[in-house]
């Protein structure tokens, strides 16, 4: 089972994905947690590249997809063994940031996503929804995507994705406390483990 966490920078998805990982591990579930970009040695190098340079949006897109292609080599066998994989960002990030945010063609991004994932899809996606102004206040470090206007487009893009696939994407109000958000996530997953 593949579970993904999505949301703009500062939405709390890294904290929540770690909490879910610990929660499931304590219950004896075979569970793995990776983040994108990264999660493999090559992927971590690609992450460094992405974080170190001002890159053309097309370069950015291809590097995120390259990191994902490497990560799939690790994730696919785990899913085939029936284990649980939690991803802190996945294909929706590329649609939201490079597509809705940077204005690159959404269909092209969908095709690239399909190419690198070979059709691997999340069973459930937790979208932590938050106003960019609130999210930016929470961020300790600057990121390459901390322009409020860009984050507004990214957030709207995420909401479009959630509207189009309500059976997969669970939209969560991330302006609430860490506890409240986590309790929503656990209630949603109740009965699945
Ligand atoms: P992180 O801060 O959640 O680790 O993500 C790193 C940054 O990369 C974050 O600002 C979002 C961005 N990103 C994209 O723009 N496209 C993608 O496909 C992914 C996975 C991340």
Coordinates of C-alpha atoms and ligand atoms in Angstrom, one line a residue:
X1 CA 0.0 0.0 0.0
X2 CA 1.3 3.4 -1.0
X3 CA 0.4 6.4 1.1
X4 CA 1.6 9.9 0.1
X5 CA 1.7 13.2 1.8
X6 CA 1.4 16.4 -0.1
X7 CA 1.1 20.1 0.5
X8 CA 2.9 23.4 0.1
X9 CA 6.2 24.0 2.0
X10 CA 5.5 24.6 5.7
X11 CA 2.2 22.7 5.7
X12 CA 3.5 20.1 8.2
X13 CA 3.6 17.1 5.9
X14 CA 7.1 16.0 6.9
X15 CA 6.1 16.0 10.6
X16 CA 2.9 14.1 9.9
X17 CA 4.5 11.5 7.6
X18 CA 7.1 10.8 10.3
X19 CA 4.4 10.5 12.9
X20 CA 2.4 8.1 10.8
X21 CA 5.6 6.0 10.1
X22 CA 6.3 5.7 13.8
X23 CA 2.7 5.0 14.6
X24 CA 2.4 2.1 12.1
X25 CA 5.9 0.7 13.0
X26 CA 4.9 0.5 16.7
X27 CA 1.9 -1.5 15.6
X28 CA 4.1 -4.0 13.9
X29 CA 3.3 -2.9 10.3
X30 CA 6.1 -3.4 7.8
X31 CA 6.4 0.3 6.8
X32 CA 9.0 2.4 5.0
X33 CA 9.3 6.2 4.7
X34 CA 11.0 8.1 1.9
X35 CA 11.0 11.7 0.9
X36 CA 11.1 13.3 -2.6
X37 CA 13.3 14.5 -4.1
X38 CA 15.8 12.0 -2.5
X39 CA 15.3 8.6 -0.8
X40 CA 18.2 7.0 -2.7
X41 CA 21.9 7.8 -2.9
X42 CA 21.5 9.2 -6.5
X43 CA 18.2 10.9 -5.5
X44 CA 19.9 12.7 -2.6
X45 CA 22.6 14.0 -5.0
X46 CA 19.8 15.2 -7.4
X47 CA 18.2 16.9 -4.3
X48 CA 21.5 18.7 -3.6
X49 CA 21.6 19.9 -7.3
X50 CA 18.0 21.1 -7.1
X51 CA 18.6 23.0 -3.9
X52 CA 21.9 24.6 -5.0
X53 CA 21.2 26.2 -8.3
X54 CA 18.6 28.6 -9.9
X55 CA 17.5 26.2 -12.6
X56 CA 15.3 26.5 -15.6
X57 CA 11.8 25.1 -14.8
X58 CA 12.3 22.4 -17.4
X59 CA 15.6 21.3 -15.8
X60 CA 13.8 21.3 -12.5
X61 CA 11.0 19.1 -13.9
X62 CA 13.4 16.6 -15.3
X63 CA 15.5 16.4 -12.1
X64 CA 12.4 15.8 -9.9
X65 CA 11.4 13.0 -12.3
X66 CA 14.9 11.6 -12.4
X67 CA 15.0 11.4 -8.6
X68 CA 11.6 9.7 -8.7
X69 CA 12.7 7.1 -11.3
X70 CA 15.5 6.1 -9.0
X71 CA 13.2 5.9 -6.0
X72 CA 10.8 3.6 -7.8
X73 CA 13.5 1.0 -8.1
X74 CA 13.4 0.8 -4.3
X75 CA 9.7 1.3 -3.7
X76 CA 8.3 -1.2 -6.3
X77 CA 9.7 -4.3 -4.7
X78 CA 8.4 -3.2 -1.3
X79 CA 4.9 -2.7 -2.6
X80 CA 5.1 -6.0 -4.4
X81 CA 5.9 -7.7 -1.1
X82 CA 2.7 -6.1 0.3
X83 CA 4.6 -3.7 2.6
X84 CA 3.4 -0.1 3.3
X85 CA 5.4 2.8 1.8
X86 CA 4.9 6.3 2.9
X87 CA 6.2 9.1 0.6
X88 CA 6.7 12.6 1.7
X89 CA 5.8 14.1 -1.7
X90 CA 5.2 12.2 -5.0
X91 CA 3.7 12.8 -8.4
X92 CA 1.1 15.4 -7.3
X93 CA 4.0 17.6 -6.2
X94 CA 5.3 17.8 -9.7
X95 CA 1.8 18.6 -11.1
X96 CA 1.2 21.2 -8.4
X97 CA 4.7 22.9 -8.4
X98 CA 6.0 22.5 -12.0
X99 CA 2.5 22.4 -13.6
X100 CA 0.3 24.8 -11.7
X101 CA 3.1 26.7 -10.1
X102 CA 5.7 27.1 -12.9
X103 CA 3.2 26.8 -15.8
X104 CA 4.6 23.8 -17.5
X105 CA 2.2 21.6 -19.5
X106 CA 0.1 19.4 -17.2
X107 CA -0.4 16.6 -19.7
X108 CA 3.3 16.4 -20.4
X109 CA 3.9 16.1 -16.6
X110 CA 1.3 13.4 -16.3
X111 CA 3.0 11.5 -19.1
X112 CA 6.4 11.9 -17.4
X113 CA 4.9 10.8 -14.1
X114 CA 3.5 7.7 -15.7
X115 CA 6.8 6.9 -17.5
X116 CA 8.9 7.0 -14.3
X117 CA 6.3 5.3 -11.9
X118 CA 5.3 2.6 -14.4
X119 CA 1.7 3.2 -13.2
X120 CA 2.4 3.0 -9.4
X121 CA -0.4 5.1 -7.8
X122 CA -1.0 6.0 -4.2
X123 CA -3.9 4.3 -2.5
X124 CA -4.4 7.4 -0.4
X125 CA -3.0 10.9 -0.5
X126 CA -3.2 13.2 2.5
X127 CA -3.2 16.8 1.2
X128 CA -2.3 19.2 4.0
X129 CA -4.1 22.4 2.9
X130 CA -2.9 25.7 4.3
X131 CA -2.8 29.4 3.4
X132 CA 0.6 30.3 2.0
X133 CA 1.0 33.2 4.3
X134 CA 0.5 30.9 7.4
X135 CA 2.8 28.2 5.9
X136 CA 5.6 30.8 5.2
X137 CA 5.5 32.0 8.8
X138 CA 6.1 28.4 9.9
X139 CA 9.1 27.8 7.7
X140 CA 12.5 28.0 9.4
X141 CA 14.6 28.1 6.3
X142 CA 14.1 29.7 2.9
X143 CA 13.2 27.3 0.1
X144 CA 13.3 27.7 -3.7
X145 CA 9.5 27.9 -3.7
X146 CA 8.9 30.6 -1.1
X147 CA 7.3 33.2 -3.3
X148 CA 3.8 33.7 -1.9
X149 CA 2.2 34.1 -5.4
X150 CA 3.8 30.9 -6.7
X151 CA 2.7 29.1 -3.5
X152 CA -0.9 30.4 -4.1
X153 CA -0.9 28.8 -7.5
X154 CA 0.6 25.6 -6.1
X155 CA -2.1 25.5 -3.4
X156 CA -4.9 26.1 -5.9
X157 CA -3.4 23.3 -8.1
X158 CA -3.4 20.9 -5.2
X159 CA -7.0 21.7 -4.5
X160 CA -7.9 21.1 -8.2
X161 CA -6.2 17.7 -8.0
X162 CA -8.2 16.9 -4.8
X163 CA -11.4 17.9 -6.5
X164 CA -10.7 15.7 -9.5
X165 CA -9.9 12.6 -7.4
X166 CA -11.9 12.8 -4.2
X167 CA -11.7 9.0 -3.8
X168 CA -7.9 9.1 -3.5
X169 CA -7.1 12.6 -2.1
X170 CA -8.1 13.4 1.5
X171 CA -7.9 17.2 2.0
X172 CA -7.0 18.1 5.5
X173 CA -7.2 21.5 7.1
X174 CA -3.6 22.0 8.2
X175 CA -4.1 25.3 10.0
X176 CA -5.1 23.2 13.1
X177 CA -2.7 21.7 15.7
X178 CA -0.4 18.9 14.9
X179 CA -2.5 16.6 17.2
X180 CA -5.7 17.4 15.5
X181 CA -4.3 16.8 12.0
X182 CA -2.7 13.5 13.1
X183 CA -5.9 12.3 14.6
X184 CA -7.8 12.9 11.3
X185 CA -5.1 10.9 9.5
X186 CA -5.4 8.0 12.0
X187 CA -9.2 8.0 11.9
X188 CA -9.1 7.9 8.1
X189 CA -6.8 4.9 8.1
X190 CA -8.7 3.1 10.8
X191 CA -9.6 -0.5 9.8
X192 CA -7.0 -0.6 7.0
X193 CA -4.3 -2.1 9.3
Ligands
LIG1 P1 10.5 19.3 0.7 O1 10.9 20.6 1.2 O2 9.1 18.9 0.9 O3 11.5 18.2 0.9 O4 10.5 19.5 -1.0 C1 11.5 20.1 -1.6 C2 11.0 21.2 -2.5 O5 10.8 20.6 -3.8 C3 9.7 21.8 -2.2 O6 9.8 23.2 -2.2 C4 8.7 21.3 -3.2 C5 9.6 21.0 -4.4 N1 9.1 19.9 -5.3 C6 8.7 20.2 -6.6 O7 8.7 21.4 -7.0 N2 8.4 19.2 -7.4 C7 8.4 17.9 -7.1 O8 8.0 17.0 -7.9 C8 8.8 17.6 -5.7 C9 8.9 16.1 -5.3 C10 9.2 18.6 -4.9

